């Protein structure tokens, strides 16, 4: 069983999203039977959750600054992203996430989009770090 | 990486063409581009998304911000030619009515 | 001192070079006072050495396949890439590396280019892995 | 990522335009493109490098392979408009004489 995992550790700055987009493109180059819709919803969810980390998860002013790790794995039936960051704990009820009431709100759609796009989204705080796990199953509606 | 082309047509309509991924980094640029257009008197704007390969909630936010300020100035913002990856995002957020996609940049303001 | 390191672990396949190009672009976005010539010679050397890993460093058929790790760090005066892979040991005399005699040779220029572009290139075999360290100093001729 | 455009001009010269990074992955594609051109009778080739943002030794190898087969077929391969990042690679490998860069695609075969 070859190990096709892609793992990145980087500063939590918006510009690094470009690297993650390229990693996703390489993941699909190997998982080439996945269709466009599955690719889109997974990429969307990864960028939303990582975008939140970059935007909201300020670290306790650690010496080394805010950083994150991301691991991407695909097999024939699942694709999983695991994210970890050294930001503040997140107080969120993921089951209560919904689109904003105001149709013309300019923000507040990220987690609702991620939830709608994924088959599974989990958050845990472990050893002072935030851990997010994102999963899509092939061909499911999300 | 994104490139945003802007031009104003003879009929006064502003055409904005984001080429590449419309994520967090690009959304800031798009926000400025749209604010500048409306600020300088162009309140009818078509965003030609034929070459926008990716859209996330921050890109959506920039589009909605532009839509609101265009309408406040008496105009409108319309979306043309989104690719399937972008259409998916409009659908998942129920914005496919508010930002109804037109098939054509030229005629986006005909109705 | 913020930690701007970019670290990738990935399968050693040619397509992943694209991810490394993007990482380099992000490194320069943060080290934005480095000039074009320094950027070019560092990127060139990194891609040459990593290209060799992908092409030549076949693993002992490990279970998990061929993989590599790369770390990129820049400060005001140095930029360093550290590469490690699980391929076969490399028997090379880096001090003897030269351009091919045949001006029209179609290969054999990679290490000569990397050596010419860098201020320092080191190779070590440590604990069954190959380690390459590449360094450019700002503004030096290479 | 690379895109390689190819067309043959009225004067029979083949123009090859690699857009993007000419690394290991792209070099394979370029090799094929050049072999196909020469194989189908086009032995005078200009490679327009204005949009080639990166070149490494494998890309160089593909160019030299094309140069050799073009010459064997009685023609030549010429390089036009390289950006500084690419010029650096020609210089570091002393190939700036063998693959002397022309300023213009149109006139690359005029001397
Ligand atoms: N990683 C995170 N760390 C801290 N807070 C977060 C994180 N992700 C989301 N949040 C909180 O949840 C809210 C909703 O997030 P989201 O739906 O992505 O919309 P937006 O980011 O546009 O506000 C955010 O405004 C923020 O308060
Ligand atoms: N990482 C490596 N592992 C094993 N052998 C290597 C490695 N890097 C270089 N070599 C050897 O050194 C030779 C010269 O490498 P290089 O100068 O890059 O030219 P090329 O790769 O075009 O042959 C290669 O052909 C190969 O035999």
Coordinates of C-alpha atoms and ligand atoms in Angstrom, one line a residue:
Chain A
X1 CA 0.0 0.0 0.0
X2 CA 1.8 3.2 -1.1
X3 CA 1.5 6.2 1.1
X4 CA 0.2 9.1 -0.9
X5 CA -0.4 11.4 2.0
X6 CA 0.4 15.1 1.5
X7 CA 1.4 16.9 4.7
X8 CA 2.1 20.6 5.1
X9 CA 3.2 22.7 8.1
X10 CA 3.2 26.4 7.6
X11 CA 2.5 29.8 9.1
X12 CA -1.2 30.5 9.4
X13 CA -1.3 33.4 6.9
X14 CA -3.8 33.8 4.0
X15 CA -1.2 33.5 1.3
X16 CA -0.4 29.9 2.2
X17 CA -3.9 28.9 1.1
X18 CA -2.4 28.9 -2.4
X19 CA -0.1 26.1 -1.4
X20 CA -3.1 24.1 -0.1
X21 CA -5.0 24.6 -3.4
X22 CA -1.9 23.2 -5.2
X23 CA -1.7 20.2 -2.8
X24 CA -5.4 19.4 -3.5
X25 CA -4.7 19.5 -7.2
X26 CA -1.9 17.0 -6.7
X27 CA -4.2 14.8 -4.5
X28 CA -6.7 14.7 -7.3
X29 CA -4.0 14.0 -9.9
X30 CA -3.5 10.7 -8.0
X31 CA -7.1 10.1 -7.1
X32 CA -8.1 10.6 -10.7
X33 CA -11.4 8.8 -10.6
X34 CA -13.0 11.3 -8.3
X35 CA -15.5 13.5 -10.1
X36 CA -15.7 17.3 -10.3
X37 CA -18.5 17.7 -7.8
X38 CA -16.8 15.7 -5.1
X39 CA -13.5 17.6 -5.7
X40 CA -15.3 20.9 -5.5
X41 CA -17.1 20.3 -2.2
X42 CA -14.0 18.9 -0.5
X43 CA -11.7 21.8 -1.7
X44 CA -14.4 24.3 -0.6
X45 CA -14.6 22.8 2.9
X46 CA -10.9 22.6 3.3
X47 CA -10.4 26.2 2.3
X48 CA -13.3 27.4 4.5
X49 CA -12.0 25.7 7.6
X50 CA -8.4 26.7 7.0
X51 CA -9.5 30.2 6.2
X52 CA -11.2 30.4 9.6
X53 CA -8.0 29.2 11.3
X54 CA -6.1 31.9 9.5
X55 CA -8.7 34.5 10.4
X56 CA -10.0 33.6 13.8
X57 CA -7.7 31.3 15.6
X58 CA -5.2 33.8 17.1
X59 CA -2.5 32.1 19.2
X60 CA -1.7 33.0 22.8
X61 CA 1.1 35.0 21.4
X62 CA 3.4 32.0 21.3
X63 CA 7.0 32.7 20.6
X64 CA 6.8 31.1 17.2
X65 CA 3.5 32.6 16.0
X66 CA 0.4 31.0 14.6
X67 CA 1.0 27.9 12.6
X68 CA -1.0 25.0 11.2
X69 CA -0.5 21.5 10.0
X70 CA -2.6 19.9 7.3
X71 CA -2.7 16.3 6.1
X72 CA -4.6 15.2 3.0
X73 CA -5.3 11.5 2.2
X74 CA -7.5 9.9 -0.4
X75 CA -8.4 6.3 -1.0
X76 CA -10.9 5.0 -3.5
X77 CA -13.9 5.9 -1.3
X78 CA -12.9 8.6 1.1
X79 CA -10.9 11.8 1.2
X80 CA -9.9 13.2 4.5
X81 CA -8.2 16.4 5.6
X82 CA -6.8 16.7 9.2
X83 CA -6.0 20.2 10.3
X84 CA -4.3 21.2 13.6
X85 CA -3.4 24.7 14.8
X86 CA -2.0 26.4 17.9
X87 CA -4.8 29.0 18.1
X88 CA -7.2 29.7 21.0
X89 CA -9.8 27.1 21.8
X90 CA -12.9 27.3 19.6
X91 CA -16.3 27.6 21.3
X92 CA -18.6 26.4 18.6
X93 CA -21.6 24.2 18.4
X94 CA -21.1 22.6 15.0
X95 CA -24.5 21.0 15.1
X96 CA -26.0 24.5 15.3
X97 CA -24.3 26.0 12.3
X98 CA -26.6 27.6 9.8
X99 CA -26.6 30.1 6.9
X100 CA -27.1 33.7 8.1
X101 CA -30.8 34.8 8.2
X102 CA -29.9 37.9 6.2
X103 CA -29.7 36.7 2.6
X104 CA -27.3 39.7 1.9
X105 CA -25.0 39.2 4.9
X106 CA -21.4 39.6 3.8
X107 CA -20.0 37.0 6.1
X108 CA -20.9 34.1 8.3
X109 CA -21.4 31.4 5.6
X110 CA -18.1 29.5 6.0
X111 CA -19.0 26.8 8.4
X112 CA -22.4 26.3 7.0
X113 CA -20.8 25.8 3.6
X114 CA -18.3 23.4 5.0
X115 CA -20.9 21.4 6.8
X116 CA -23.1 21.2 3.7
X117 CA -20.2 20.2 1.5
X118 CA -18.8 17.5 3.8
X119 CA -20.1 14.1 5.0
X120 CA -18.4 14.6 8.3
X121 CA -16.8 17.6 10.1
X122 CA -15.3 17.1 13.6
X123 CA -13.6 19.5 16.0
X124 CA -11.5 18.6 19.1
X125 CA -9.2 20.4 21.4
X126 CA -6.2 18.1 22.2
X127 CA -3.1 19.1 24.1
X128 CA -3.5 22.8 23.6
X129 CA -4.2 22.5 19.9
X130 CA -7.3 22.7 17.8
X131 CA -7.9 19.6 15.6
X132 CA -10.4 19.6 12.7
X133 CA -11.2 16.5 10.7
X134 CA -13.0 16.9 7.3
X135 CA -14.3 13.9 5.3
X136 CA -16.0 13.4 2.0
X137 CA -17.3 10.1 0.8
X138 CA -17.3 9.5 -3.0
X139 CA -20.5 10.3 -4.7
X140 CA -22.5 11.3 -1.7
X141 CA -24.5 14.5 -1.8
X142 CA -22.5 16.0 1.1
Chain B
X1 CA -3.3 33.6 -7.4
X2 CA -5.8 35.9 -9.1
X3 CA -5.8 38.6 -11.8
X4 CA -8.8 40.9 -11.9
X5 CA -9.4 42.7 -15.2
X6 CA -11.8 45.7 -15.2
X7 CA -13.1 47.8 -18.0
X8 CA -16.1 50.0 -18.6
X9 CA -18.1 49.5 -21.8
X10 CA -19.5 52.2 -24.1
X11 CA -22.9 51.6 -22.5
X12 CA -21.5 52.5 -19.1
X13 CA -21.6 49.0 -17.7
X14 CA -18.5 47.9 -15.8
X15 CA -17.1 44.5 -16.6
X16 CA -15.0 42.7 -13.9
X17 CA -13.2 39.5 -14.9
X18 CA -11.5 37.6 -12.0
X19 CA -9.1 35.0 -13.5
X20 CA -8.1 32.3 -11.0
X21 CA -9.2 31.4 -7.5
X22 CA -11.5 33.7 -5.6
X23 CA -10.5 32.9 -2.1
X24 CA -9.7 35.0 1.0
X25 CA -6.7 36.7 -0.6
X26 CA -8.4 37.5 -3.8
X27 CA -11.7 38.6 -2.1
X28 CA -9.9 41.6 -0.6
X29 CA -8.8 42.6 -4.1
X30 CA -12.3 42.1 -5.6
X31 CA -13.9 44.1 -2.7
X32 CA -11.6 47.1 -3.6
X33 CA -12.2 46.8 -7.3
X34 CA -15.9 46.8 -6.8
X35 CA -15.9 49.7 -4.3
X36 CA -13.7 51.7 -6.7
X37 CA -16.1 51.1 -9.6
X38 CA -19.2 52.1 -7.7
X39 CA -17.3 55.0 -6.1
X40 CA -16.3 56.4 -9.5
X41 CA -19.9 56.3 -10.7
X42 CA -20.2 52.9 -12.4
X43 CA -23.1 51.2 -10.6
X44 CA -24.1 48.7 -13.2
X45 CA -21.5 45.9 -13.0
X46 CA -21.2 42.4 -14.6
X47 CA -18.8 40.0 -13.1
X48 CA -17.7 37.6 -15.8
X49 CA -16.8 34.4 -13.9
X50 CA -15.9 32.2 -16.9
X51 CA -12.3 32.1 -15.7
X52 CA -13.0 32.0 -12.0
X53 CA -12.0 28.5 -11.1
X54 CA -12.8 28.6 -7.4
X55 CA -15.1 30.6 -5.1
X56 CA -15.4 30.4 -1.3
X57 CA -17.5 32.3 1.3
X58 CA -15.1 35.3 1.4
X59 CA -15.4 35.6 -2.4
X60 CA -19.2 35.4 -2.0
X61 CA -19.0 38.1 0.6
X62 CA -17.1 40.4 -1.8
X63 CA -19.7 39.8 -4.5
X64 CA -22.6 40.5 -2.1
X65 CA -20.9 43.6 -0.8
X66 CA -20.5 44.8 -4.4
X67 CA -24.2 44.0 -5.1
X68 CA -25.4 46.0 -2.1
X69 CA -23.3 49.1 -2.9
X70 CA -24.3 48.9 -6.6
X71 CA -28.0 48.8 -5.7
X72 CA -27.6 51.6 -3.2
X73 CA -26.1 53.7 -6.0
X74 CA -29.2 52.9 -8.2
X75 CA -27.5 50.1 -10.2
X76 CA -27.1 46.3 -9.9
X77 CA -24.4 43.6 -9.9
X78 CA -24.9 40.6 -12.2
X79 CA -23.0 37.4 -12.5
X80 CA -22.2 35.8 -15.9
X81 CA -20.9 32.4 -17.0
X82 CA -20.0 30.7 -13.7
X83 CA -18.2 27.4 -14.1
X84 CA -19.7 24.3 -12.3
X85 CA -17.4 24.6 -9.2
X86 CA -18.7 28.2 -8.7
X87 CA -22.4 27.3 -9.4
X88 CA -22.1 24.7 -6.7
X89 CA -21.3 27.4 -4.1
X90 CA -24.2 29.6 -5.2
X91 CA -26.5 26.6 -4.8
X92 CA -25.1 25.4 -1.4
X93 CA -25.7 28.9 0.0
X94 CA -29.1 29.5 -1.6
X95 CA -27.7 32.5 -3.4
X96 CA -28.6 31.2 -6.9
X97 CA -31.7 33.5 -6.9
X98 CA -30.1 36.6 -5.5
X99 CA -27.1 36.2 -7.8
X100 CA -28.8 34.6 -10.7
X101 CA -26.3 33.6 -13.3
X102 CA -26.6 35.0 -16.9
X103 CA -25.3 33.0 -19.9
X104 CA -23.8 36.0 -21.5
X105 CA -21.7 39.1 -20.5
X106 CA -23.0 41.2 -23.3
X107 CA -26.7 40.8 -22.5
X108 CA -26.5 40.5 -18.7
X109 CA -28.3 43.8 -18.2
X110 CA -31.0 43.2 -20.9
X111 CA -33.7 42.2 -18.5
Chain C
X1 CA 10.8 35.6 16.4
X2 CA 8.0 34.2 14.3
X3 CA 8.4 30.9 12.6
X4 CA 7.9 31.2 8.9
X5 CA 9.1 27.7 8.0
X6 CA 7.2 25.8 5.3
X7 CA 7.4 22.0 5.6
X8 CA 6.0 19.5 3.2
X9 CA 6.0 15.7 3.3
X10 CA 4.8 14.0 0.1
X11 CA 5.2 11.1 -2.3
X12 CA 8.3 11.5 -4.5
X13 CA 6.5 11.9 -7.8
X14 CA 7.1 14.5 -10.4
X15 CA 3.7 16.1 -10.1
X16 CA 4.5 17.2 -6.5
X17 CA 7.1 19.6 -7.8
X18 CA 4.2 22.0 -8.5
X19 CA 3.5 22.1 -4.8
X20 CA 7.1 23.0 -4.0
X21 CA 7.1 25.8 -6.7
X22 CA 4.0 27.3 -4.9
X23 CA 5.7 26.9 -1.5
X24 CA 8.7 28.9 -2.8
X25 CA 6.4 31.6 -4.1
X26 CA 4.9 31.9 -0.6
X27 CA 8.4 31.9 1.0
X28 CA 9.3 34.9 -1.2
X29 CA 6.0 36.6 -0.4
X30 CA 7.2 36.8 3.1
X31 CA 10.9 37.4 2.3
X32 CA 9.9 40.2 0.0
X33 CA 13.2 42.0 -0.1
X34 CA 15.1 39.2 -1.9
X35 CA 15.8 40.1 -5.5
X36 CA 14.8 38.1 -8.6
X37 CA 18.2 36.7 -9.3
X38 CA 18.6 35.2 -5.8
X39 CA 15.0 33.8 -6.0
X40 CA 15.8 32.2 -9.4
X41 CA 19.0 30.5 -8.4
X42 CA 17.5 29.1 -5.2
X43 CA 14.3 27.8 -6.9
X44 CA 16.4 26.3 -9.6
X45 CA 18.6 24.4 -7.2
X46 CA 15.7 23.2 -5.1
X47 CA 13.9 21.8 -8.1
X48 CA 17.0 20.2 -9.5
X49 CA 17.9 18.4 -6.3
X50 CA 14.3 17.4 -5.7
X51 CA 13.9 16.3 -9.3
X52 CA 16.9 14.0 -8.9
X53 CA 15.3 12.5 -5.8
X54 CA 12.1 11.9 -7.7
X55 CA 14.1 10.4 -10.7
X56 CA 17.0 8.6 -9.2
X57 CA 16.4 7.8 -5.5
X58 CA 14.4 4.6 -5.7
X59 CA 13.5 3.2 -2.3
X60 CA 14.2 -0.3 -1.2
X61 CA 10.6 -1.1 -2.1
X62 CA 9.5 0.1 1.3
X63 CA 5.9 -0.7 2.2
X64 CA 4.9 2.9 2.0
X65 CA 6.7 3.8 -1.2
X66 CA 9.1 6.7 -2.0
X67 CA 8.5 9.8 0.0
X68 CA 10.4 13.0 0.7
X69 CA 10.3 15.9 3.2
X70 CA 11.3 19.4 2.4
X71 CA 11.7 22.4 4.8
X72 CA 12.1 25.9 3.5
X73 CA 13.3 28.8 5.8
X74 CA 14.3 32.3 4.9
X75 CA 15.8 35.0 7.1
X76 CA 17.2 38.4 6.0
X77 CA 20.4 37.0 4.8
X78 CA 20.0 33.3 4.1
X79 CA 17.5 30.9 2.5
X80 CA 17.8 27.2 3.3
X81 CA 16.1 24.1 1.9
X82 CA 16.5 20.8 3.7
X83 CA 15.4 17.7 1.9
X84 CA 15.2 14.2 3.2
X85 CA 14.1 11.0 1.3
X86 CA 14.0 7.3 1.9
X87 CA 15.7 6.4 -1.4
X88 CA 18.9 4.4 -1.9
X89 CA 22.2 5.9 -0.7
X90 CA 23.8 8.3 -3.2
X91 CA 27.4 7.7 -4.2
X92 CA 28.4 11.1 -5.6
X93 CA 31.4 13.3 -5.2
X94 CA 29.8 16.7 -5.1
X95 CA 33.1 18.4 -5.4
X96 CA 33.6 16.7 -8.8
X97 CA 30.3 17.7 -10.3
X98 CA 30.7 19.5 -13.7
X99 CA 28.8 20.3 -16.8
X100 CA 28.8 17.6 -19.5
X101 CA 31.7 17.7 -22.0
X102 CA 29.2 17.4 -24.8
X103 CA 27.7 20.8 -25.2
X104 CA 24.6 19.1 -26.8
X105 CA 24.1 16.4 -24.1
X106 CA 20.4 16.1 -23.2
X107 CA 21.0 15.4 -19.5
X108 CA 23.6 15.5 -16.8
X109 CA 23.4 19.2 -16.0
X110 CA 21.2 19.1 -12.8
X111 CA 23.8 18.9 -10.1
X112 CA 26.2 21.3 -11.9
X113 CA 23.4 23.8 -12.1
X114 CA 22.5 23.4 -8.5
X115 CA 26.2 23.8 -7.4
X116 CA 26.6 26.9 -9.5
X117 CA 23.4 28.4 -8.2
X118 CA 24.0 27.8 -4.5
X119 CA 26.4 29.0 -2.0
X120 CA 26.4 25.7 -0.3
X121 CA 25.2 22.2 -1.1
X122 CA 25.7 19.3 1.3
X123 CA 24.7 15.6 1.2
X124 CA 24.6 13.2 4.1
X125 CA 23.2 9.7 4.7
X126 CA 21.7 9.6 8.2
X127 CA 19.7 6.7 9.7
X128 CA 18.8 5.2 6.3
X129 CA 17.7 8.5 4.7
X130 CA 19.4 10.9 2.3
X131 CA 19.7 14.4 3.5
X132 CA 20.4 17.4 1.2
X133 CA 21.0 20.9 2.5
X134 CA 20.9 23.8 0.1
X135 CA 21.8 27.4 1.0
X136 CA 21.8 30.7 -0.8
X137 CA 23.2 33.9 0.8
X138 CA 21.6 37.1 -0.3
X139 CA 23.3 38.9 -3.1
X140 CA 26.2 36.5 -3.6
X141 CA 27.0 35.3 -7.1
X142 CA 26.2 31.7 -6.2
Chain D
X1 CA 1.4 23.5 -14.7
X2 CA 2.2 24.2 -18.3
X3 CA 0.3 24.8 -21.5
X4 CA 2.2 24.4 -24.8
X5 CA 0.7 26.1 -27.8
X6 CA 1.9 25.1 -31.3
X7 CA 1.2 26.6 -34.7
X8 CA 2.9 26.5 -38.1
X9 CA 3.3 29.8 -39.9
X10 CA 2.7 30.5 -43.6
X11 CA 6.5 30.5 -44.0
X12 CA 6.6 26.9 -42.7
X13 CA 8.2 27.8 -39.4
X14 CA 6.8 26.1 -36.4
X15 CA 6.2 28.3 -33.3
X16 CA 6.0 26.6 -29.9
X17 CA 4.8 28.7 -26.9
X18 CA 5.3 27.1 -23.5
X19 CA 3.2 29.0 -20.9
X20 CA 4.2 28.4 -17.3
X21 CA 7.0 26.4 -15.7
X22 CA 9.2 24.2 -17.8
X23 CA 10.2 21.6 -15.2
X24 CA 10.4 17.8 -15.3
X25 CA 6.7 17.3 -15.9
X26 CA 6.5 19.9 -18.6
X27 CA 9.8 18.8 -20.3
X28 CA 8.2 15.4 -21.2
X29 CA 5.4 17.3 -23.0
X30 CA 7.7 19.7 -24.7
X31 CA 9.9 16.7 -25.9
X32 CA 6.8 15.2 -27.6
X33 CA 5.6 18.4 -29.1
X34 CA 9.1 19.0 -30.7
X35 CA 9.4 15.4 -31.9
X36 CA 6.0 15.6 -33.5
X37 CA 6.8 18.8 -35.2
X38 CA 10.1 17.6 -36.7
X39 CA 8.5 14.2 -37.5
X40 CA 5.7 15.9 -39.5
X41 CA 8.2 17.8 -41.6
X42 CA 8.6 21.1 -39.7
X43 CA 12.3 21.4 -39.0
X44 CA 12.5 25.1 -38.5
X45 CA 11.2 25.9 -35.0
X46 CA 11.0 29.0 -32.8
X47 CA 10.4 28.5 -29.1
X48 CA 8.7 31.6 -27.8
X49 CA 9.7 31.8 -24.2
X50 CA 8.1 35.1 -23.2
X51 CA 5.6 33.3 -21.0
X52 CA 7.9 30.5 -19.7
X53 CA 8.4 31.5 -16.1
X54 CA 10.9 28.8 -15.1
X55 CA 13.4 26.5 -16.8
X56 CA 15.4 23.6 -15.3
X57 CA 17.9 21.1 -16.6
X58 CA 15.1 18.8 -17.8
X59 CA 13.5 21.6 -19.8
X60 CA 16.9 22.4 -21.2
X61 CA 17.3 18.8 -22.2
X62 CA 14.0 18.9 -24.1
X63 CA 15.2 22.1 -25.9
X64 CA 18.5 20.5 -26.9
X65 CA 16.9 17.3 -28.0
X66 CA 14.6 19.4 -30.2
X67 CA 17.6 21.4 -31.5
X68 CA 19.5 18.2 -32.5
X69 CA 16.6 16.6 -34.3
X70 CA 15.7 19.9 -36.1
X71 CA 19.3 20.2 -37.3
X72 CA 19.4 16.5 -38.4
X73 CA 16.3 17.2 -40.5
X74 CA 18.1 20.2 -42.1
X75 CA 16.5 22.9 -40.0
X76 CA 17.2 24.6 -36.6
X77 CA 15.6 25.5 -33.3
X78 CA 15.7 29.0 -32.0
X79 CA 14.8 30.6 -28.7
X80 CA 13.0 33.9 -28.5
X81 CA 12.2 36.4 -25.8
X82 CA 13.4 34.5 -22.6
X83 CA 12.6 36.1 -19.3
X84 CA 15.5 36.8 -16.9
X85 CA 14.9 33.7 -14.8
X86 CA 15.3 31.6 -18.0
X87 CA 18.3 33.6 -19.3
X88 CA 20.1 32.8 -16.0
X89 CA 19.8 29.1 -16.7
X90 CA 21.3 29.5 -20.2
X91 CA 24.1 31.4 -18.7
X92 CA 24.9 29.1 -15.8
X93 CA 25.1 26.2 -18.3
X94 CA 27.1 28.1 -21.0
X95 CA 24.3 27.4 -23.4
X96 CA 23.7 31.0 -24.2
X97 CA 25.8 30.6 -27.4
X98 CA 24.3 27.3 -28.6
X99 CA 20.8 28.6 -27.8
X100 CA 21.3 32.3 -28.6
X101 CA 18.2 34.2 -27.6
X102 CA 16.4 36.3 -30.3
X103 CA 14.4 39.4 -29.4
X104 CA 11.6 38.6 -31.7
X105 CA 9.6 35.6 -32.8
X106 CA 8.8 36.9 -36.2
X107 CA 12.5 37.5 -37.2
X108 CA 14.1 34.7 -35.3
X109 CA 15.1 32.9 -38.6
X110 CA 16.2 36.0 -40.5
X111 CA 19.9 35.4 -40.0
Ligands
LIG1 N1 -11.1 28.3 13.7 C1 -11.9 29.1 14.4 N2 -11.4 29.7 15.5 C2 -12.2 30.6 16.2 N3 -13.4 30.9 15.9 C3 -13.9 30.4 14.8 C4 -13.2 29.5 14.0 N4 -14.0 29.1 12.9 C5 -15.1 29.8 13.1 N5 -15.1 30.6 14.2 C6 -16.2 31.4 14.6 O1 -17.4 31.1 14.0 C7 -18.0 32.2 13.3 C8 -18.6 31.7 12.0 O2 -17.6 31.3 11.1 P1 -18.0 31.2 9.5 O3 -19.3 30.4 9.4 O4 -16.8 30.5 8.9 O5 -18.2 32.6 9.0 P2 -17.1 33.9 9.0 O6 -15.8 33.3 9.1 O7 -17.4 34.5 7.7 O8 -17.6 34.8 10.1 C9 -16.8 33.1 13.0 O9 -17.2 34.5 12.9 C10 -16.0 32.9 14.3 O10 -16.5 33.7 15.4
LIG2 N1 19.2 11.9 -5.5 C1 20.0 11.1 -6.2 N2 20.0 9.8 -6.0 C2 20.7 8.9 -6.8 N3 21.5 9.3 -7.8 C3 21.6 10.7 -8.0 C4 20.8 11.6 -7.3 N4 21.1 12.8 -7.8 C5 22.0 12.6 -8.8 N5 22.3 11.3 -9.0 C6 23.2 10.8 -10.0 O1 24.0 11.8 -10.5 C7 23.8 11.9 -11.9 C8 23.9 13.3 -12.4 O2 22.8 14.0 -11.9 P1 22.4 15.4 -12.6 O3 23.6 16.3 -12.7 O4 21.2 16.0 -11.9 O5 21.9 15.0 -14.1 P2 20.7 14.1 -14.6 O6 19.8 13.9 -13.5 O7 20.2 14.9 -15.8 O8 21.4 12.8 -15.0 C9 22.5 11.2 -12.2 O9 22.4 10.7 -13.5 C10 22.4 10.1 -11.2 O10 23.2 9.0 -11.6

